[in-house]
């Protein structure tokens, strides 16, 4: 049985990806920064109901030593590491003129440094296996920028460069690396927007609706599958036509 590790997967897009990959037959390694993230949360039950193994691993993926311990534990637990989804991320929005150095550094550490940590460590295992899939979560903010999100946009743009470089470095070992760039996805955060804010956002989207977490998970499922065996170094925008 192949194994998929999804960072930041206790809820939201990460949990949807984990569930979809479980439905595809992967054993699942869940991750989040604390046990509290899994409280009042049935993601593990949903995954095991798919007939696969599931374990959770608590680690702060912005810290290299945490990632090192987690990747070793995943390999020891499941015997292989075949798919890595770098999903963990945070936002700390604010205009550049008012953004503190600490807030900038925090978002870069969680969103970008974590991708380096996990890709280096998981990639070492995949190189020995001579196979693997690495899928990174970028954002439309990384493609086009977004006012009030200098730190977030910078981190997500960097992930695109890291994706293409990883694809070039690891391709000869049978490893693909791709990114997905979601647009506005329906989450508790978008639910809190007022009607004027929602209308302004929807007017920018060709399909006139928010995306669903399952629609992100579906594209990740494809990139992890045999059907995507010759797809690497690509960035797939999932935005309902936001950029058109």
PDB file of N, CA, C and O in Angstrom, residues 4 31 47 57 69 71 81 96 184-185 199 228 239:
ATOM      1  N   UNK A   4       0.554   8.474   1.666  1.00  0.00           N
ATOM      2  CA  UNK A   4       0.534   9.911   1.394  1.00  0.00           C
ATOM      3  C   UNK A   4       0.602  10.671   2.706  1.00  0.00           C
ATOM      4  O   UNK A   4      -0.128  10.358   3.654  1.00  0.00           O
ATOM      5  N   UNK A  31      -1.101  15.453   9.472  1.00  0.00           N
ATOM      6  CA  UNK A  31      -0.194  16.299  10.256  1.00  0.00           C
ATOM      7  C   UNK A  31      -0.874  17.602  10.610  1.00  0.00           C
ATOM      8  O   UNK A  31      -1.643  18.151   9.829  1.00  0.00           O
ATOM      9  N   UNK A  47     -11.399   8.716   7.252  1.00  0.00           N
ATOM     10  CA  UNK A  47     -10.339   8.084   6.456  1.00  0.00           C
ATOM     11  C   UNK A  47     -10.288   6.582   6.697  1.00  0.00           C
ATOM     12  O   UNK A  47     -10.216   5.793   5.749  1.00  0.00           O
ATOM     13  N   UNK A  57       0.416  12.840  12.998  1.00  0.00           N
ATOM     14  CA  UNK A  57       1.763  13.188  13.428  1.00  0.00           C
ATOM     15  C   UNK A  57       1.782  14.677  13.764  1.00  0.00           C
ATOM     16  O   UNK A  57       1.506  15.514  12.908  1.00  0.00           O
ATOM     17  N   UNK A  69      11.933  14.452  12.352  1.00  0.00           N
ATOM     18  CA  UNK A  69      11.347  13.430  13.227  1.00  0.00           C
ATOM     19  C   UNK A  69      10.075  12.860  12.622  1.00  0.00           C
ATOM     20  O   UNK A  69       9.831  11.651  12.664  1.00  0.00           O
ATOM     21  N   UNK A  71       9.051  12.786   9.345  1.00  0.00           N
ATOM     22  CA  UNK A  71       9.276  11.985   8.140  1.00  0.00           C
ATOM     23  C   UNK A  71       9.829  10.612   8.498  1.00  0.00           C
ATOM     24  O   UNK A  71       9.411   9.592   7.927  1.00  0.00           O
ATOM     25  N   UNK A  81       7.048   6.315   1.681  1.00  0.00           N
ATOM     26  CA  UNK A  81       6.443   7.637   1.577  1.00  0.00           C
ATOM     27  C   UNK A  81       6.381   7.950   0.092  1.00  0.00           C
ATOM     28  O   UNK A  81       7.403   8.205  -0.544  1.00  0.00           O
ATOM     29  N   UNK A  96       1.739  46.535   3.609  1.00  0.00           N
ATOM     30  CA  UNK A  96       3.188  46.452   3.776  1.00  0.00           C
ATOM     31  C   UNK A  96       3.718  47.516   4.739  1.00  0.00           C
ATOM     32  O   UNK A  96       4.579  47.227   5.579  1.00  0.00           O
ATOM     33  N   UNK A 184     -10.527  31.659  -4.730  1.00  0.00           N
ATOM     34  CA  UNK A 184     -11.399  31.821  -3.564  1.00  0.00           C
ATOM     35  C   UNK A 184     -12.172  30.528  -3.330  1.00  0.00           C
ATOM     36  O   UNK A 184     -13.009  30.131  -4.142  1.00  0.00           O
ATOM     37  N   UNK A 185     -11.859  29.883  -2.222  1.00  0.00           N
ATOM     38  CA  UNK A 185     -12.475  28.607  -1.862  1.00  0.00           C
ATOM     39  C   UNK A 185     -13.387  28.830  -0.660  1.00  0.00           C
ATOM     40  O   UNK A 185     -13.025  29.546   0.278  1.00  0.00           O
ATOM     41  N   UNK A 199     -20.009  39.996  -3.022  1.00  0.00           N
ATOM     42  CA  UNK A 199     -20.398  40.409  -4.376  1.00  0.00           C
ATOM     43  C   UNK A 199     -19.186  40.860  -5.171  1.00  0.00           C
ATOM     44  O   UNK A 199     -19.036  40.511  -6.354  1.00  0.00           O
ATOM     45  N   UNK A 228      -0.973  11.077 -14.196  1.00  0.00           N
ATOM     46  CA  UNK A 228      -0.125  12.278 -14.232  1.00  0.00           C
ATOM     47  C   UNK A 228       1.356  11.930 -14.208  1.00  0.00           C
ATOM     48  O   UNK A 228       2.183  12.755 -13.818  1.00  0.00           O
ATOM     49  N   UNK A 239      -9.446  28.296  -9.968  1.00  0.00           N
ATOM     50  CA  UNK A 239     -10.021  29.563  -9.525  1.00  0.00           C
ATOM     51  C   UNK A 239     -11.338  29.931 -10.159  1.00  0.00           C
ATOM     52  O   UNK A 239     -11.834  31.042  -9.973  1.00  0.00           O
TER      53      UNK A 239
END
